[in-house]
mmCIF file with all atom_site columns, C-alpha atoms in Angstrom:
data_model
loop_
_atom_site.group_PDB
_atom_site.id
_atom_site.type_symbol
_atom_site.label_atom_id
_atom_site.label_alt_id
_atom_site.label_comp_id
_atom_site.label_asym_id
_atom_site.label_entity_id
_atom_site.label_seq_id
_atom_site.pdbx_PDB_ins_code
_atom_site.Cartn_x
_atom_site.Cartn_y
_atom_site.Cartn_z
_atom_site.occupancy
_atom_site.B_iso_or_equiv
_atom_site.pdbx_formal_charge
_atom_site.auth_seq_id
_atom_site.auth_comp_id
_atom_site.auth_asym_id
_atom_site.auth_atom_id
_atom_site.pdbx_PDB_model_num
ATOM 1   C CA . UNK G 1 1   ? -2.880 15.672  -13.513 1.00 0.00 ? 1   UNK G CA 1
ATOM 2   C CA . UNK G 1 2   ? 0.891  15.871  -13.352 1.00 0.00 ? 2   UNK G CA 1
ATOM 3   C CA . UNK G 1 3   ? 3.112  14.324  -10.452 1.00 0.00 ? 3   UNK G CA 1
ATOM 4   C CA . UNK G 1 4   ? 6.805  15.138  -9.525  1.00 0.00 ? 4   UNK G CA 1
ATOM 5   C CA . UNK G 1 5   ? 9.225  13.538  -7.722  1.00 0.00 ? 5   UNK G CA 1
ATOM 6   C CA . UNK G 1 6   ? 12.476 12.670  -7.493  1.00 0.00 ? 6   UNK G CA 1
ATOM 7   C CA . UNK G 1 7   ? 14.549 9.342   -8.686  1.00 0.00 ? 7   UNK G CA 1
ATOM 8   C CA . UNK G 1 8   ? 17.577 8.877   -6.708  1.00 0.00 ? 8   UNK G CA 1
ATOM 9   C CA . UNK G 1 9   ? 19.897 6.169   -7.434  1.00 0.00 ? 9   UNK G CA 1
ATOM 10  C CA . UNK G 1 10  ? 22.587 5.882   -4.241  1.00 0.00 ? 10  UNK G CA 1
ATOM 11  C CA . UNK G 1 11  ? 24.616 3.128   -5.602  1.00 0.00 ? 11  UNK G CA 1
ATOM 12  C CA . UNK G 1 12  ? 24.586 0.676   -8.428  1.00 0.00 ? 12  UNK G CA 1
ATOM 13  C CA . UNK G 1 13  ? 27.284 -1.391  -10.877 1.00 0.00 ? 13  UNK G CA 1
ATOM 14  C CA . UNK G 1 14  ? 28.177 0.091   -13.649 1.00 0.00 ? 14  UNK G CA 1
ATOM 15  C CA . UNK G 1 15  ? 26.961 -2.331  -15.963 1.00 0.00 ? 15  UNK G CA 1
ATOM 16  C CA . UNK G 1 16  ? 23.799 -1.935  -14.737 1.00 0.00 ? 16  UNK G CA 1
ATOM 17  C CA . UNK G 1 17  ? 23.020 1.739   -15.202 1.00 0.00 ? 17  UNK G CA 1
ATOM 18  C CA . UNK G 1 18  ? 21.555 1.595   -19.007 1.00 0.00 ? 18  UNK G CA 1
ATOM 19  C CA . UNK G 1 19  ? 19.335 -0.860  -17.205 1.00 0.00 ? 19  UNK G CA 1
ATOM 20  C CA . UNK G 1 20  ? 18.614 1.475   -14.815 1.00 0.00 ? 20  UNK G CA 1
ATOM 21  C CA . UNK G 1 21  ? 17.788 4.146   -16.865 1.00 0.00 ? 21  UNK G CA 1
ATOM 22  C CA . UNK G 1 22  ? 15.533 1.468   -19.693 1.00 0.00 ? 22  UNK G CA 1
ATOM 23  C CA . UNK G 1 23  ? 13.780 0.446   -16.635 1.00 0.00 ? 23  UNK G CA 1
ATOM 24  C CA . UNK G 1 24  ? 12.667 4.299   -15.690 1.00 0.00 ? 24  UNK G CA 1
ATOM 25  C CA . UNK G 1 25  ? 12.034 4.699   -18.922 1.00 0.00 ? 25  UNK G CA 1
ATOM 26  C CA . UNK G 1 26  ? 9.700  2.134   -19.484 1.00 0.00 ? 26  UNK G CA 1
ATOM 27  C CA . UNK G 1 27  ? 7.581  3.837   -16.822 1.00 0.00 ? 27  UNK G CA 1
ATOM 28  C CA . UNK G 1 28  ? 8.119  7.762   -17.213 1.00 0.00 ? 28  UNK G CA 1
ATOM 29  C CA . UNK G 1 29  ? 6.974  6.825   -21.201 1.00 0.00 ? 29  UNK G CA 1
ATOM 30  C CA . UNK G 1 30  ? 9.820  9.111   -22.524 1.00 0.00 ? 30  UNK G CA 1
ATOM 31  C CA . UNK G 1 31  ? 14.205 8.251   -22.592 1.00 0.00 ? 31  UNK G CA 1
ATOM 32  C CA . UNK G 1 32  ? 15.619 8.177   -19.543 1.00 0.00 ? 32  UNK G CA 1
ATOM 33  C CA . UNK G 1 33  ? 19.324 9.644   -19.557 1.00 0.00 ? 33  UNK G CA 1
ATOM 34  C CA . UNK G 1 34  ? 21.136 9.945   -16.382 1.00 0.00 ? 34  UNK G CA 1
ATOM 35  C CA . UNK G 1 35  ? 24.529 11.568  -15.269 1.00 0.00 ? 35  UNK G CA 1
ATOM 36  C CA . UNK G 1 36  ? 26.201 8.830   -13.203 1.00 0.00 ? 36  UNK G CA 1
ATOM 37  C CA . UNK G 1 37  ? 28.897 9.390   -11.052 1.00 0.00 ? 37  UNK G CA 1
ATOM 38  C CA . UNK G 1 38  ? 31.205 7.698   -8.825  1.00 0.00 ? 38  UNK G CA 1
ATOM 39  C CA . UNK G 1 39  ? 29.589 6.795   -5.180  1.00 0.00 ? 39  UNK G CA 1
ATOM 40  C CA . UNK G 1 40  ? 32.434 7.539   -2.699  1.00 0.00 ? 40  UNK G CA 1
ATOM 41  C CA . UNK G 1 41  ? 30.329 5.461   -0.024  1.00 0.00 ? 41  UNK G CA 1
ATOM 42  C CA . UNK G 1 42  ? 30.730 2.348   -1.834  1.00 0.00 ? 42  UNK G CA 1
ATOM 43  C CA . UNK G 1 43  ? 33.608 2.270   -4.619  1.00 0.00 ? 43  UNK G CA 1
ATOM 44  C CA . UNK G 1 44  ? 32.983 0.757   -7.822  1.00 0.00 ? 44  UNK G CA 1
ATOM 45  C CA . UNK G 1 45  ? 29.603 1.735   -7.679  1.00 0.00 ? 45  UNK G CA 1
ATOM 46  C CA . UNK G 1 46  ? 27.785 4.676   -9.507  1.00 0.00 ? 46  UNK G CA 1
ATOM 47  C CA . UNK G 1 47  ? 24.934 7.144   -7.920  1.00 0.00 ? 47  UNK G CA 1
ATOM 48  C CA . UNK G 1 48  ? 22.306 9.230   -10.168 1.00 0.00 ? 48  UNK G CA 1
ATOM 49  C CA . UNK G 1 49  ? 19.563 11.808  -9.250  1.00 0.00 ? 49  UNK G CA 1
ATOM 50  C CA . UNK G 1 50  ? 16.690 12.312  -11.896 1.00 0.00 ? 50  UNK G CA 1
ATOM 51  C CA . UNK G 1 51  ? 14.155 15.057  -10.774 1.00 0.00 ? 51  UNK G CA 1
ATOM 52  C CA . UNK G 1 52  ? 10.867 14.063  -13.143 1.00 0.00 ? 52  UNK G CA 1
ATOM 53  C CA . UNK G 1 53  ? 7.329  14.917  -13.635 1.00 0.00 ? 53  UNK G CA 1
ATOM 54  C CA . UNK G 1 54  ? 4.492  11.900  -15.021 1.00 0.00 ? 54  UNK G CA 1
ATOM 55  C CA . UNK G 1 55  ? 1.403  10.172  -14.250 1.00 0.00 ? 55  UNK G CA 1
ATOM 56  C CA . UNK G 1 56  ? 0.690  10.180  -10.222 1.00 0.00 ? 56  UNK G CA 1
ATOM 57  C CA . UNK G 1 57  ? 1.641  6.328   -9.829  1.00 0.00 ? 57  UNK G CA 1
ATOM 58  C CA . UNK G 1 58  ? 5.741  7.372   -10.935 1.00 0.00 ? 58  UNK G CA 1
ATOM 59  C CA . UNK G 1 59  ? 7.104  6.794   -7.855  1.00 0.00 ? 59  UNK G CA 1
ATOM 60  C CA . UNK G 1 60  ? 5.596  3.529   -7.309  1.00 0.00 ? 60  UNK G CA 1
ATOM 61  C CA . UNK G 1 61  ? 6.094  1.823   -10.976 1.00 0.00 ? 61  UNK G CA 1
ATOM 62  C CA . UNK G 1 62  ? 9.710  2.993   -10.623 1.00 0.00 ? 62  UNK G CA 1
ATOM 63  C CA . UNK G 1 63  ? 10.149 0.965   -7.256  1.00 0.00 ? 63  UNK G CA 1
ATOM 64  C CA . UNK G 1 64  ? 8.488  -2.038  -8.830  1.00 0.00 ? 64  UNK G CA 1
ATOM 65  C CA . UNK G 1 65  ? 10.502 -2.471  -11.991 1.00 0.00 ? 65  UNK G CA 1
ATOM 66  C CA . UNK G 1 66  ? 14.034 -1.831  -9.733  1.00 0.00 ? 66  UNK G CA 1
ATOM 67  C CA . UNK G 1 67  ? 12.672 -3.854  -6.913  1.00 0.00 ? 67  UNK G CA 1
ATOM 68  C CA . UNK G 1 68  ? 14.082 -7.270  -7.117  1.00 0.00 ? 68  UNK G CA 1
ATOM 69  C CA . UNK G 1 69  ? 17.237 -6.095  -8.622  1.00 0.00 ? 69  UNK G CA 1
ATOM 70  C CA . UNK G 1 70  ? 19.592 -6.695  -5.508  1.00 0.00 ? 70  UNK G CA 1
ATOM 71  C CA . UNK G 1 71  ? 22.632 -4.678  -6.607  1.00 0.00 ? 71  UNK G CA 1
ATOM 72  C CA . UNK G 1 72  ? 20.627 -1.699  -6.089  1.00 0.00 ? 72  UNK G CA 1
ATOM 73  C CA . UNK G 1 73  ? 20.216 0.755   -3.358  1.00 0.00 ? 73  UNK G CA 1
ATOM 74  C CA . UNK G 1 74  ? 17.713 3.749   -4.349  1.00 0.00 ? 74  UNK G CA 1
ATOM 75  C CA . UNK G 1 75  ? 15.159 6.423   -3.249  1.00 0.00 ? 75  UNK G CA 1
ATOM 76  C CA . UNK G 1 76  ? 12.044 7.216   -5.106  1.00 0.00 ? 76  UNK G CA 1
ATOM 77  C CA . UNK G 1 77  ? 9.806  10.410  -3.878  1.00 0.00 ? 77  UNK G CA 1
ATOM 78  C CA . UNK G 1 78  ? 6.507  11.777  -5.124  1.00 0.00 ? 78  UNK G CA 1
ATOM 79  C CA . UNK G 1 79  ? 5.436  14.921  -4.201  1.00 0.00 ? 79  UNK G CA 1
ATOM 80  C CA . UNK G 1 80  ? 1.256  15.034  -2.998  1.00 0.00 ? 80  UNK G CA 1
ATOM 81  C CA . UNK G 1 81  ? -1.082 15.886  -5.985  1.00 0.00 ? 81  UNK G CA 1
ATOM 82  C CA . UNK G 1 82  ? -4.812 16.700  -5.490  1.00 0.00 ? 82  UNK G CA 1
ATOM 83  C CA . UNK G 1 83  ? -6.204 13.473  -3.964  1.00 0.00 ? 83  UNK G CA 1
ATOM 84  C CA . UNK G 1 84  ? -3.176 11.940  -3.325  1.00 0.00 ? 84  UNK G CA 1
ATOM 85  C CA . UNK G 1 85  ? -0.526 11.871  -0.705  1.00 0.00 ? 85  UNK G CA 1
ATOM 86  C CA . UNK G 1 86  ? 2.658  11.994  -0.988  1.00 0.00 ? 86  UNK G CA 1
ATOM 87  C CA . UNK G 1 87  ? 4.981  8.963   -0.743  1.00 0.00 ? 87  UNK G CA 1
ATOM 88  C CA . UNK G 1 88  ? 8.787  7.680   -0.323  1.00 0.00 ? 88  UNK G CA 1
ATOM 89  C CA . UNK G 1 89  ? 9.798  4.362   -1.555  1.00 0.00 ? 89  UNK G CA 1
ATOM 90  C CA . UNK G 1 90  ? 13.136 3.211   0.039   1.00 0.00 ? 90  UNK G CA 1
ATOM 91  C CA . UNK G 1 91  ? 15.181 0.218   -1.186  1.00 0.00 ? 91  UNK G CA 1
ATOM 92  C CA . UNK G 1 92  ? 17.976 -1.742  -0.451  1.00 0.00 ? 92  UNK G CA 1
ATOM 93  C CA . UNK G 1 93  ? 19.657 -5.294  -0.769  1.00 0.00 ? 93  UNK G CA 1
ATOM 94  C CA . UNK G 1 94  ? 19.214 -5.985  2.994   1.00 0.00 ? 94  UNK G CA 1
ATOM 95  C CA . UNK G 1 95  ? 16.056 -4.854  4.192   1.00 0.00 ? 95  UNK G CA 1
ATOM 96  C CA . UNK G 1 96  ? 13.698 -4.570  0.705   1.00 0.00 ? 96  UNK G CA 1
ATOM 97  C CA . UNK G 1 97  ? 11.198 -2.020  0.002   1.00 0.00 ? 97  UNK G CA 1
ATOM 98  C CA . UNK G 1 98  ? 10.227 0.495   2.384   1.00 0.00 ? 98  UNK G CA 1
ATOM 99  C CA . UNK G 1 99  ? 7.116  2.518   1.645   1.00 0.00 ? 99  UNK G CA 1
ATOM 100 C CA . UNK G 1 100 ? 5.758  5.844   3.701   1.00 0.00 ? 100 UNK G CA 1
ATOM 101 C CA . UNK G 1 101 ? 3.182  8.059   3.076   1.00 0.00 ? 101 UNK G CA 1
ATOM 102 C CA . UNK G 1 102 ? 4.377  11.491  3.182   1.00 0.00 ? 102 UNK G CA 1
ATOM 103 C CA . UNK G 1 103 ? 1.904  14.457  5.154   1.00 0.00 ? 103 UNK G CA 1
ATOM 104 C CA . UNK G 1 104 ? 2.291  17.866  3.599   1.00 0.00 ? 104 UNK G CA 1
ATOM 105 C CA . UNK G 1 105 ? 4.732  18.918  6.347   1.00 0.00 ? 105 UNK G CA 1
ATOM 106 C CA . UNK G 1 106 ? 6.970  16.415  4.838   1.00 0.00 ? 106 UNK G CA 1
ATOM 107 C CA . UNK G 1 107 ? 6.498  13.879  8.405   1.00 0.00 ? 107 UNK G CA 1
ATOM 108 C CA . UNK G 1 108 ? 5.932  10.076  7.359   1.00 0.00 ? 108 UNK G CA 1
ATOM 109 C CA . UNK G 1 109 ? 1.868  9.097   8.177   1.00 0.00 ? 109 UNK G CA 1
ATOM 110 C CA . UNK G 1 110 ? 1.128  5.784   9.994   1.00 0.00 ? 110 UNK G CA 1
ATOM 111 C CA . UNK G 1 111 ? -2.232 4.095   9.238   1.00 0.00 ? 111 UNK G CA 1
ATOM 112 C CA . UNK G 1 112 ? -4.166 3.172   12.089  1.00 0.00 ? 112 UNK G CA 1
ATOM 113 C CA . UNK G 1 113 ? -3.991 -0.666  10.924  1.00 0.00 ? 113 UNK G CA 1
ATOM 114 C CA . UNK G 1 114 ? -0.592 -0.604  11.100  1.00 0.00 ? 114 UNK G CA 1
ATOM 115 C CA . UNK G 1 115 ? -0.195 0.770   14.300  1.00 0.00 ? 115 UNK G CA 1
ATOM 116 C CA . UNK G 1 116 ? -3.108 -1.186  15.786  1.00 0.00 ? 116 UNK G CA 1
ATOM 117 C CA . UNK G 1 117 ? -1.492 -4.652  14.677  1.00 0.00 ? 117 UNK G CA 1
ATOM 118 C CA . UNK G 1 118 ? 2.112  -3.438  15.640  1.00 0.00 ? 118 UNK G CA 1
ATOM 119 C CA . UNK G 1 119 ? 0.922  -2.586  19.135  1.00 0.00 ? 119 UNK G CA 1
ATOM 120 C CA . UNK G 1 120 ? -1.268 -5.966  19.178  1.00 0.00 ? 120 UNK G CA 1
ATOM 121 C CA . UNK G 1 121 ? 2.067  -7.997  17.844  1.00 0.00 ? 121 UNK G CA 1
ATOM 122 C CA . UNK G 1 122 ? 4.135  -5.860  21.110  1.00 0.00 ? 122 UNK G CA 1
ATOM 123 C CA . UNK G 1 123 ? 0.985  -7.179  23.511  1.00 0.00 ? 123 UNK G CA 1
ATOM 124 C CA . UNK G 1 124 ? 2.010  -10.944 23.573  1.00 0.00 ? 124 UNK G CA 1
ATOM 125 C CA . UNK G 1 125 ? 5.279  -10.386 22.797  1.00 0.00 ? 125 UNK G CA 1
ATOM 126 C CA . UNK G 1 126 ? 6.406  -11.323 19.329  1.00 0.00 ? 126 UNK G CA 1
ATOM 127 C CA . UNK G 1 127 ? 8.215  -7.998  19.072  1.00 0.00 ? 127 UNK G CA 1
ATOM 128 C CA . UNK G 1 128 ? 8.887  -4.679  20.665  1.00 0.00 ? 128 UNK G CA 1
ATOM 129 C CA . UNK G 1 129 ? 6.627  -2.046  20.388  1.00 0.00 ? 129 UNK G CA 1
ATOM 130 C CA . UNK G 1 130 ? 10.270 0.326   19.670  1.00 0.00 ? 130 UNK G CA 1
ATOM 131 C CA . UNK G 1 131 ? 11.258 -2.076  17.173  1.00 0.00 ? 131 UNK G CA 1
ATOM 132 C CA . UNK G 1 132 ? 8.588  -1.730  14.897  1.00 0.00 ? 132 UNK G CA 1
ATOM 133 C CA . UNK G 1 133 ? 7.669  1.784   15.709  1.00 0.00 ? 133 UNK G CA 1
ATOM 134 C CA . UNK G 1 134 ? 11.094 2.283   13.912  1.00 0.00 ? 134 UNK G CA 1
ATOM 135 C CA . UNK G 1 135 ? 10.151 0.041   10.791  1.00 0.00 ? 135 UNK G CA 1
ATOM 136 C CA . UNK G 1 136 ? 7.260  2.123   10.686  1.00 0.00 ? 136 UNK G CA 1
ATOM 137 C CA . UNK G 1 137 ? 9.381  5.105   10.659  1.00 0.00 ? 137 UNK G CA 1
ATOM 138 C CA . UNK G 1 138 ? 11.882 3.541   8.200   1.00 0.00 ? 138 UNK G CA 1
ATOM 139 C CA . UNK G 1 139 ? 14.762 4.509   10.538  1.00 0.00 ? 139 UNK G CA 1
ATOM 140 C CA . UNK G 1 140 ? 16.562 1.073   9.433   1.00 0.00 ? 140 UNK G CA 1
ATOM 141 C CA . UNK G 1 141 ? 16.545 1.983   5.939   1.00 0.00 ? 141 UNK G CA 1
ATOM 142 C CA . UNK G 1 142 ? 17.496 5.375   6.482   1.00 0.00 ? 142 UNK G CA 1
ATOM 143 C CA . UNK G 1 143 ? 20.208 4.272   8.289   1.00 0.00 ? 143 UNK G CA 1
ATOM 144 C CA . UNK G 1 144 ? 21.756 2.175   5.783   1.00 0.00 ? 144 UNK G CA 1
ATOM 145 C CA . UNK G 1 145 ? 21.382 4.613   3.218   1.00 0.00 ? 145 UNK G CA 1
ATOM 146 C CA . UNK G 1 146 ? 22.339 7.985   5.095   1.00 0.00 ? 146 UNK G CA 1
ATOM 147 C CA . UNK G 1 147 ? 26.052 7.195   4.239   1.00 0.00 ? 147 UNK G CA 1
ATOM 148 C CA . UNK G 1 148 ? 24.843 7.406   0.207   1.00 0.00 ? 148 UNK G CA 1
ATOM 149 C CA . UNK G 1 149 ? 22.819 10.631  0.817   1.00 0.00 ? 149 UNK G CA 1
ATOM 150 C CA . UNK G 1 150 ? 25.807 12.479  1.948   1.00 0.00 ? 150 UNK G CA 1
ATOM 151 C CA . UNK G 1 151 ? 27.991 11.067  -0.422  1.00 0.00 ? 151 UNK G CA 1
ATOM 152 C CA . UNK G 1 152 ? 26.066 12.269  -2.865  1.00 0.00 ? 152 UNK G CA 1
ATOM 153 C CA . UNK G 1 153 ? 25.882 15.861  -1.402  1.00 0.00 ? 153 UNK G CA 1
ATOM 154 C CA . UNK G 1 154 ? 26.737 18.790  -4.169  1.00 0.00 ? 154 UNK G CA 1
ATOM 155 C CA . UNK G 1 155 ? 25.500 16.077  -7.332  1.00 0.00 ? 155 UNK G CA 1
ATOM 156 C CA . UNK G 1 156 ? 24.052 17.367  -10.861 1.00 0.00 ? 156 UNK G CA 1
ATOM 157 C CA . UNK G 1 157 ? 20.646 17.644  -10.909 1.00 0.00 ? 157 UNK G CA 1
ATOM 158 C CA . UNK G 1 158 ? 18.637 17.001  -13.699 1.00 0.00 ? 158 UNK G CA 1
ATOM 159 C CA . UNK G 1 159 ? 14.780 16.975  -14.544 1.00 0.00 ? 159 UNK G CA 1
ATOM 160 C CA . UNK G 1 160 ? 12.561 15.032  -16.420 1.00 0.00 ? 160 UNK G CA 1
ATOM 161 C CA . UNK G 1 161 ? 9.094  15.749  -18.289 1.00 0.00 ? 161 UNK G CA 1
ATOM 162 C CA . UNK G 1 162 ? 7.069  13.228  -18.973 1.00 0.00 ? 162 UNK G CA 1
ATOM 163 C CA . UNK G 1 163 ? 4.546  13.308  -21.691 1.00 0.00 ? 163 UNK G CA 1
ATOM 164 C CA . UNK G 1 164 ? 0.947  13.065  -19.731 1.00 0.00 ? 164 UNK G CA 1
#
């Protein structure tokens, strides 16, 4: 069974892109090559986009082998296969890893135990039901990285075939 998904980079150091790019390699199972370019919402940093088909599981070894690097600020998607739902991973230096699970009409899915122990947490007070309704959501990482989306409006795309 093939996934697909998409690996987007919003802003790293230079030096660190044939990291970057070793890294998704040692996951896809093929070379990783990506077309970096400058990322006009942070300067001095680069941005890359990597469309790419493998193993369902991409999206998720990608976030783990980027995920304590804390120069980084990425995005990795992967589209629902038979069996398996779709997911986002979000990451940046502030906030860590996001994860939702994506429905087919592209909203982001809450399980139940998460919203039972958010609204149980909101009950005696140690938080606001609205605050963590929007962790749920991911609206804080979305709103640190919305600048980098835009900025990285009209980009190359490229895609990526892993051998299954």
């Amino acid at each position: 069974m093939t996934a697909r998904g998409v690996f987007y980079v919003h802003s790293a150091p230079p030096a660190l892109s044939p990291h970057i790019e070793w890294a998704a390699a040692g996951v896809v199972g093929v070379p990783v090559s990506l077309e970096w370019a400058d990322q006009p919402a942070a300067p001095g940093t680069l941005r890359a986009e990597l469309h790419w088909e493998g193993r369902p599981g991409t999206a998720a070894g990608i976030t783990s082998a980027l995920r304590n690097w804390k120069l980084l600020r990425f995005e990795v998607t992967e589209d629902p296969t038979p069996g398996c739902d779709g997911v986002r991973y979000s990451f940046t230096p502030s906030l860590g890893v996001f994860t939702g699970i994506i429905g087919a009409n592209g909203d982001i899915m809450i399980p139940e135990d998460r919203l039972r122990a958010v609204m149980a947490n909101a009950a005696v007070g140690k938080t606001t039901l609205e605050h963590e309704l929007d962790r749920l959501l991911g609206t804080p990482w979305d709103n640190e990285l919305e600048p980098f989306r835009r900025a990285g409006d009209g980009a190359p795309v490229r895609w990526l075939h892993a051998a299954v």
